[in-house]
Amino acid sequence: MRRLEKTTTLGLLSTLLMGAAVFACGPGVAEAHRPWNDSGHYHQPQPIPAQEVSIGLESADGGVIQTFWHDGSLYVAGQNGGRYNLRVTNNTGERVEAVVTVDGRDVVSGQLGNYKTQRGYVIEPHGSVAIEGFRQSLEQVAAFRFTDIGNSYSARRGSPQHVGVIGVAVFKEHQPRFRPRPPPPVPIATRPYYEPYGGDAGGYDYKRSESGNAPAADAGPAPSTAPSAGAARTKSAYDYDDQVANERSIAPPRSNRLGTEYGETTYSSVREVTFTRKHSRRPDSLLTVYYDSLDGLRARGVPVDPVYYPPPAYPPQPFPDNNGRNNQYAPPPPPRRY
């Protein structure tokens, strides 16, 4: 079947204020919403800065999960058995589609991640969605829980080498260019040759003639609606014979100590919406987050432990170096170690 240049998918739109989600191919009852303010017991998790969207990990009750920056990447410290949600926030003024993977597995289909063919969550302008687990239906998900590698969903599906990473591919929406027709030219009203310049001779009233004979202005054409989007082709249940070749990777297993479990079933309703990607096979941005236990991050060299400075044995001095003369300016400090 010939593939169209502009791919149209059906997106899931979350309708629950808590733990709801939206995705670019699935119906339900959940709406994307603006992020909550930091009031009460809810604390916004530390997000990943991005031009189009931000992603953060939060606990099931909305608490912050500890994160660390290291060598230009963001690392999350998980705890075995702890449940977490993914909070994806749209920072733009237009809808976007976010195709999300956990441990290399698409959170909607459970297949190996492929943003070219798999659907994602549709997020309203300046809104956010909480992705709570691997989607089982339009009404339920299997909760995200940190677990050991052997019990992780990806390892049990045959791809343990991808455990420990979360990815988001962001697609902007195709905006058709409307070219409104120019308004019809206004006829030029000319003075009749027999009208005297005085305006009242001969009984002819020019103003009354102009108002009575001038054609009414034509209303401009109504803008055409966006082209209707066809339903996207979706894959059925997992077929081991068709996927076994893709399940095995030539990459060696990583030393990650924590994975994500296919947890208990929880309610998270979504609905299908149509979404046409601006670029059908190329995301507008890609986000990557790595996670592991504190011991695993420490083994990778991530500075998870604060540097301890012993208290001075003498009182601090306001002018420690009072000798010599220095006319230079204050240089920047070295990079922070924690």
Tab-separated table of C-alpha atoms in Angstrom:
chain	number	residue	atom	x	y	z
A	1	MET	CA	0.000	0.000	0.000
A	2	ARG	CA	1.354	3.386	-0.920
A	3	ARG	CA	2.316	5.466	2.104
A	4	LEU	CA	1.239	9.075	2.175
A	5	GLU	CA	3.804	11.757	2.860
A	6	LYS	CA	1.819	13.115	5.767
A	7	THR	CA	1.101	10.326	8.214
A	8	THR	CA	-2.167	10.603	10.116
A	9	THR	CA	-2.691	8.659	13.309
A	10	LEU	CA	-5.349	8.420	15.916
A	11	GLY	CA	-4.135	9.836	19.184
A	12	LEU	CA	-5.034	9.096	22.759
A	13	LEU	CA	-6.414	12.069	24.609
A	14	SER	CA	-6.421	11.778	28.374
A	15	THR	CA	-9.555	12.754	30.255
A	16	LEU	CA	-8.604	12.079	33.862
A	17	LEU	CA	-7.101	14.957	35.777
A	18	MET	CA	-4.959	12.559	37.781
A	19	GLY	CA	-2.992	9.895	35.983
A	20	ALA	CA	-4.706	10.353	32.648
A	21	ALA	CA	-3.036	10.293	29.280
A	22	VAL	CA	-3.425	11.101	25.646
A	23	PHE	CA	-2.113	9.215	22.714
A	24	ALA	CA	-2.037	9.502	19.011
A	25	CYS	CA	-4.156	6.488	18.371
A	26	GLY	CA	-6.709	5.415	20.933
A	27	PRO	CA	-10.065	6.457	22.468
A	28	GLY	CA	-10.856	7.005	26.092
A	29	VAL	CA	-11.932	9.532	28.648
A	30	ALA	CA	-8.825	11.463	29.690
A	31	GLU	CA	-7.760	14.992	28.842
A	32	ALA	CA	-4.375	16.587	28.723
A	33	HIS	CA	-4.278	19.383	31.253
A	34	ARG	CA	-2.048	22.172	32.409
A	35	PRO	CA	0.505	21.147	35.050
A	36	TRP	CA	-0.523	21.700	38.638
A	37	ASN	CA	1.024	24.496	40.623
A	38	ASP	CA	3.386	23.653	43.420
A	39	SER	CA	0.788	23.904	46.163
A	40	GLY	CA	-0.181	21.581	48.967
A	41	HIS	CA	1.528	18.218	48.974
A	42	TYR	CA	2.100	18.110	45.215
A	43	HIS	CA	5.611	18.879	44.036
A	44	GLN	CA	6.516	19.217	40.380
A	45	PRO	CA	9.365	16.844	39.487
A	46	GLN	CA	12.547	18.232	38.023
A	47	PRO	CA	11.929	18.285	34.260
A	48	ILE	CA	14.291	17.855	31.361
A	49	PRO	CA	14.591	21.166	29.516
A	50	ALA	CA	13.603	20.941	25.879
A	51	GLN	CA	12.319	23.258	23.221
A	52	GLU	CA	9.095	21.395	22.499
A	53	VAL	CA	8.344	19.314	25.593
A	54	SER	CA	9.665	18.559	29.073
A	55	ILE	CA	9.665	15.121	30.691
A	56	GLY	CA	10.008	14.267	34.343
A	57	LEU	CA	9.578	11.254	36.609
A	58	GLU	CA	7.289	11.499	39.607
A	59	SER	CA	6.100	9.055	42.226
A	60	ALA	CA	2.533	7.755	42.242
A	61	ASP	CA	1.475	10.526	44.665
A	62	GLY	CA	3.169	13.260	42.633
A	63	GLY	CA	6.377	13.443	44.646
A	64	VAL	CA	9.785	14.224	43.216
A	65	ILE	CA	12.162	11.441	42.196
A	66	GLN	CA	15.821	12.296	42.655
A	67	THR	CA	17.636	13.274	39.454
A	68	PHE	CA	21.259	14.077	38.582
A	69	TRP	CA	22.948	15.794	35.649
A	70	HIS	CA	26.167	14.174	34.477
A	71	ASP	CA	28.143	14.731	31.259
A	72	GLY	CA	25.183	16.390	29.567
A	73	SER	CA	22.669	13.633	30.379
A	74	LEU	CA	19.960	13.325	32.993
A	75	TYR	CA	19.956	10.339	35.354
A	76	VAL	CA	17.121	9.287	37.650
A	77	ALA	CA	17.684	7.369	40.871
A	78	GLY	CA	14.986	4.724	41.280
A	79	GLN	CA	14.220	2.391	44.147
A	80	ASN	CA	13.391	-1.276	43.673
A	81	GLY	CA	9.643	-1.780	44.028
A	82	GLY	CA	8.795	1.906	43.761
A	83	ARG	CA	6.063	2.983	41.390
A	84	TYR	CA	6.541	5.966	39.103
A	85	ASN	CA	4.749	7.962	36.393
A	86	LEU	CA	6.087	9.870	33.421
A	87	ARG	CA	4.973	13.491	33.253
A	88	VAL	CA	5.255	14.909	29.713
A	89	THR	CA	4.564	18.648	29.356
A	90	ASN	CA	3.965	20.527	26.124
A	91	ASN	CA	5.717	23.899	26.204
A	92	THR	CA	4.406	25.098	22.845
A	93	GLY	CA	1.226	26.773	21.692
A	94	GLU	CA	0.179	23.901	19.435
A	95	ARG	CA	-0.598	20.229	19.817
A	96	VAL	CA	2.257	17.734	19.727
A	97	GLU	CA	2.466	13.959	19.639
A	98	ALA	CA	4.883	12.233	22.034
A	99	VAL	CA	5.913	8.655	21.212
A	100	VAL	CA	7.291	7.248	24.465
A	101	THR	CA	9.399	4.177	25.192
A	102	VAL	CA	10.529	2.642	28.487
A	103	ASP	CA	13.432	0.173	28.365
A	104	GLY	CA	13.209	0.267	24.564
A	105	ARG	CA	9.534	-0.802	24.632
A	106	ASP	CA	6.737	1.378	23.323
A	107	VAL	CA	4.427	2.250	26.230
A	108	VAL	CA	1.315	1.867	24.042
A	109	SER	CA	1.980	-1.273	22.007
A	110	GLY	CA	4.675	-2.984	24.103
A	111	GLN	CA	6.718	-3.600	20.961
A	112	LEU	CA	10.304	-2.513	20.394
A	113	GLY	CA	10.303	1.255	20.010
A	114	ASN	CA	9.828	2.613	16.496
A	115	TYR	CA	8.635	6.224	16.322
A	116	LYS	CA	8.119	5.988	12.548
A	117	THR	CA	5.246	3.519	12.776
A	118	GLN	CA	3.990	3.597	16.366
A	119	ARG	CA	1.466	5.995	17.791
A	120	GLY	CA	1.954	8.347	20.692
A	121	TYR	CA	0.220	10.562	23.208
A	122	VAL	CA	-1.295	13.810	21.923
A	123	ILE	CA	-0.729	16.749	24.277
A	124	GLU	CA	-2.744	19.941	24.057
A	125	PRO	CA	-0.996	23.353	23.887
A	126	HIS	CA	0.710	24.166	27.196
A	127	GLY	CA	-0.804	21.007	28.692
A	128	SER	CA	0.653	17.878	30.241
A	129	VAL	CA	-0.159	14.197	30.616
A	130	ALA	CA	0.851	11.605	33.188
A	131	ILE	CA	1.739	8.263	31.590
A	132	GLU	CA	1.219	5.707	34.339
A	133	GLY	CA	2.167	2.419	32.694
A	134	PHE	CA	2.169	0.152	29.667
A	135	ARG	CA	-1.238	0.493	28.059
A	136	GLN	CA	-3.461	-2.605	28.196
A	137	SER	CA	-6.609	-1.002	26.773
A	138	LEU	CA	-8.281	2.367	26.447
A	139	GLU	CA	-9.234	2.148	30.109
A	140	GLN	CA	-6.308	0.413	31.851
A	141	VAL	CA	-2.523	0.334	32.084
A	142	ALA	CA	0.055	-1.898	33.749
A	143	ALA	CA	1.768	0.356	36.279
A	144	PHE	CA	5.431	1.347	35.966
A	145	ARG	CA	7.443	-0.099	38.869
A	146	PHE	CA	11.179	-0.262	39.340
A	147	THR	CA	12.369	-3.845	39.597
A	148	ASP	CA	15.419	-6.032	39.042
A	149	ILE	CA	16.581	-6.701	35.504
A	150	GLY	CA	15.258	-10.260	35.297
A	151	ASN	CA	11.735	-9.217	36.242
A	152	SER	CA	11.616	-6.188	33.960
A	153	TYR	CA	9.088	-6.116	31.134
A	154	SER	CA	11.760	-5.626	28.504
A	155	ALA	CA	13.904	-8.519	29.750
A	156	ARG	CA	10.914	-10.867	29.906
A	157	ARG	CA	10.096	-9.878	26.327
A	158	GLY	CA	13.624	-10.753	25.186
A	159	SER	CA	15.387	-7.366	25.103
A	160	PRO	CA	17.300	-6.926	28.406
A	161	GLN	CA	20.026	-4.901	26.680
A	162	HIS	CA	17.674	-1.900	26.450
A	163	VAL	CA	16.800	-1.736	30.156
A	164	GLY	CA	17.461	1.548	31.953
A	165	VAL	CA	16.450	4.201	29.428
A	166	ILE	CA	13.348	6.285	28.693
A	167	GLY	CA	12.863	7.950	25.327
A	168	VAL	CA	10.411	10.513	23.932
A	169	ALA	CA	10.086	11.349	20.229
A	170	VAL	CA	8.158	14.594	19.694
A	171	PHE	CA	6.215	15.307	16.510
A	172	LYS	CA	4.671	18.643	15.656
A	173	GLU	CA	1.281	18.757	13.988
A	174	HIS	CA	0.883	19.433	10.291
A	175	GLN	CA	-0.740	22.819	9.749
A	176	PRO	CA	-2.291	23.163	6.282
A	177	ARG	CA	-1.631	26.465	4.622
A	178	PHE	CA	-4.838	28.309	3.859
A	179	ARG	CA	-4.632	30.901	1.122
A	180	PRO	CA	-7.715	33.082	1.472
A	181	ARG	CA	-9.098	34.462	-1.747
A	182	PRO	CA	-8.648	38.218	-2.104
A	183	PRO	CA	-11.820	40.243	-1.634
A	184	PRO	CA	-13.599	41.236	-4.838
A	185	PRO	CA	-12.662	44.680	-6.162
A	186	VAL	CA	-14.905	47.489	-5.035
A	187	PRO	CA	-16.474	49.286	-8.009
A	188	ILE	CA	-15.436	52.879	-8.361
A	189	ALA	CA	-18.408	55.216	-8.032
A	190	THR	CA	-18.265	57.840	-10.787
A	191	ARG	CA	-20.189	61.094	-10.861
A	192	PRO	CA	-22.921	61.022	-13.537
A	193	TYR	CA	-22.228	63.394	-16.378
A	194	TYR	CA	-25.594	65.068	-15.991
A	195	GLU	CA	-25.199	65.772	-12.248
A	196	PRO	CA	-24.489	69.405	-11.538
A	197	TYR	CA	-21.541	70.072	-9.309
A	198	GLY	CA	-23.807	71.974	-6.956
A	199	GLY	CA	-25.470	68.694	-5.920
A	200	ASP	CA	-29.118	69.865	-5.838
A	201	ALA	CA	-29.898	71.202	-9.302
A	202	GLY	CA	-32.108	69.097	-11.506
A	203	GLY	CA	-33.566	67.192	-8.564
A	204	TYR	CA	-30.826	64.488	-8.619
A	205	ASP	CA	-29.517	63.322	-5.239
A	206	TYR	CA	-26.116	61.659	-5.775
A	207	LYS	CA	-25.706	60.370	-2.228
A	208	ARG	CA	-29.098	58.692	-2.262
A	209	SER	CA	-28.373	57.118	-5.649
A	210	GLU	CA	-24.995	55.831	-4.486
A	211	SER	CA	-26.421	54.213	-1.346
A	212	GLY	CA	-29.303	52.700	-3.189
A	213	ASN	CA	-27.443	51.353	-6.190
A	214	ALA	CA	-24.092	50.344	-4.692
A	215	PRO	CA	-23.722	46.546	-4.648
A	216	ALA	CA	-23.476	44.873	-1.258
A	217	ALA	CA	-19.992	43.691	-0.310
A	218	ASP	CA	-19.596	39.971	-0.855
A	219	ALA	CA	-18.757	38.004	2.269
A	220	GLY	CA	-15.323	36.426	2.121
A	221	PRO	CA	-15.150	32.665	1.614
A	222	ALA	CA	-15.343	30.599	4.777
A	223	PRO	CA	-12.007	28.959	5.538
A	224	SER	CA	-11.922	25.339	4.561
A	225	THR	CA	-11.641	22.806	7.307
A	226	ALA	CA	-8.596	20.641	7.859
A	227	PRO	CA	-8.496	17.472	5.781
A	228	SER	CA	-10.073	14.536	7.503
A	229	ALA	CA	-7.496	12.107	8.810
A	230	GLY	CA	-7.798	8.429	8.207
A	231	ALA	CA	-7.285	5.894	10.897
A	232	ALA	CA	-3.753	4.669	11.293
A	233	ARG	CA	-2.872	1.075	10.757
A	234	THR	CA	-2.180	-0.551	14.100
A	235	LYS	CA	-0.507	-3.815	14.906
A	236	SER	CA	-2.358	-6.612	16.590
A	237	ALA	CA	-1.201	-8.710	19.519
A	238	TYR	CA	2.421	-9.662	19.825
A	239	ASP	CA	3.555	-12.298	17.337
A	240	TYR	CA	6.722	-14.020	18.503
A	241	ASP	CA	7.551	-15.538	15.114
A	242	ASP	CA	7.472	-12.147	13.407
A	243	GLN	CA	9.372	-10.299	16.125
A	244	VAL	CA	11.983	-12.764	17.349
A	245	ALA	CA	14.618	-11.401	14.974
A	246	ASN	CA	14.128	-7.882	16.280
A	247	GLU	CA	14.128	-8.958	19.919
A	248	ARG	CA	17.813	-9.865	19.846
A	249	SER	CA	20.341	-7.089	19.562
A	250	ILE	CA	24.012	-7.353	18.723
A	251	ALA	CA	24.784	-4.790	21.427
A	252	PRO	CA	26.279	-6.329	24.584
A	253	PRO	CA	24.172	-6.265	27.758
A	254	ARG	CA	24.603	-3.165	29.894
A	255	SER	CA	25.438	-3.130	33.575
A	256	ASN	CA	22.154	-1.539	34.624
A	257	ARG	CA	20.852	-2.764	37.984
A	258	LEU	CA	17.258	-1.560	37.701
A	259	GLY	CA	14.466	-2.046	35.168
A	260	THR	CA	10.748	-1.335	34.828
A	261	GLU	CA	8.160	-3.960	35.678
A	262	TYR	CA	4.861	-4.658	33.925
A	263	GLY	CA	3.049	-3.902	37.151
A	264	GLU	CA	-0.466	-4.168	38.503
A	265	THR	CA	-3.426	-3.060	36.414
A	266	THR	CA	-4.669	0.430	37.196
A	267	TYR	CA	-7.340	2.668	35.701
A	268	SER	CA	-6.171	5.277	33.196
A	269	SER	CA	-8.734	6.146	30.554
A	270	VAL	CA	-7.930	7.732	27.199
A	271	ARG	CA	-9.720	8.370	23.927
A	272	GLU	CA	-8.657	8.377	20.308
A	273	VAL	CA	-8.050	11.620	18.466
A	274	THR	CA	-6.733	12.325	14.978
A	275	PHE	CA	-3.267	13.782	14.550
A	276	THR	CA	-1.346	14.476	11.337
A	277	ARG	CA	2.408	14.724	11.780
A	278	LYS	CA	4.282	17.621	10.244
A	279	HIS	CA	7.085	15.191	9.378
A	280	SER	CA	5.844	11.631	9.070
A	281	ARG	CA	9.128	9.801	9.703
A	282	ARG	CA	11.369	12.335	11.429
A	283	PRO	CA	10.646	13.619	14.948
A	284	ASP	CA	11.140	17.294	15.646
A	285	SER	CA	13.043	16.483	18.855
A	286	LEU	CA	14.231	13.473	20.852
A	287	LEU	CA	14.573	13.247	24.642
A	288	THR	CA	16.489	10.577	26.557
A	289	VAL	CA	16.548	9.858	30.305
A	290	TYR	CA	18.669	7.178	31.976
A	291	TYR	CA	17.734	5.614	35.284
A	292	ASP	CA	19.223	3.148	37.759
A	293	SER	CA	19.522	2.552	41.466
A	294	LEU	CA	21.792	4.804	43.508
A	295	ASP	CA	24.422	2.064	43.625
A	296	GLY	CA	24.154	1.605	39.872
A	297	LEU	CA	24.523	5.330	39.204
A	298	ARG	CA	27.447	5.496	41.616
A	299	ALA	CA	29.122	2.636	39.736
A	300	ARG	CA	28.748	4.585	36.499
A	301	GLY	CA	30.532	7.569	37.972
A	302	VAL	CA	27.446	9.730	38.414
A	303	PRO	CA	28.108	12.051	41.398
A	304	VAL	CA	25.184	10.999	43.589
A	305	ASP	CA	26.995	11.624	46.895
A	306	PRO	CA	27.551	15.208	48.073
A	307	VAL	CA	31.100	16.282	48.712
A	308	TYR	CA	31.822	16.612	52.439
A	309	TYR	CA	33.841	19.596	53.557
A	310	PRO	CA	35.062	19.352	57.200
A	311	PRO	CA	34.468	22.441	59.310
A	312	PRO	CA	37.504	24.732	59.630
A	313	ALA	CA	39.547	24.506	62.797
A	314	TYR	CA	39.765	28.301	63.006
A	315	PRO	CA	37.243	31.102	62.495
A	316	PRO	CA	36.733	32.263	58.908
A	317	GLN	CA	38.563	35.466	57.995
A	318	PRO	CA	36.974	38.286	56.008
A	319	PHE	CA	40.277	39.130	54.254
A	320	PRO	CA	42.380	35.940	54.199
A	321	ASP	CA	44.975	37.297	51.759
A	322	ASN	CA	45.938	40.764	52.819
A	323	ASN	CA	49.377	40.705	51.241
A	324	GLY	CA	50.326	41.964	47.859
A	325	ARG	CA	48.315	43.847	45.303
A	326	ASN	CA	45.800	42.434	42.819
A	327	ASN	CA	44.044	44.509	40.178
A	328	GLN	CA	42.410	41.627	38.321
A	329	TYR	CA	38.718	40.675	38.148
A	330	ALA	CA	36.857	37.715	39.643
A	331	PRO	CA	37.190	34.599	37.412
A	332	PRO	CA	34.416	31.964	37.197
A	333	PRO	CA	34.665	29.033	39.624
A	334	PRO	CA	35.473	25.480	38.508
A	335	PRO	CA	32.535	23.137	37.687
A	336	ARG	CA	30.489	21.989	40.646
A	337	ARG	CA	31.066	18.402	41.685
A	338	TYR	CA	27.607	17.682	43.068
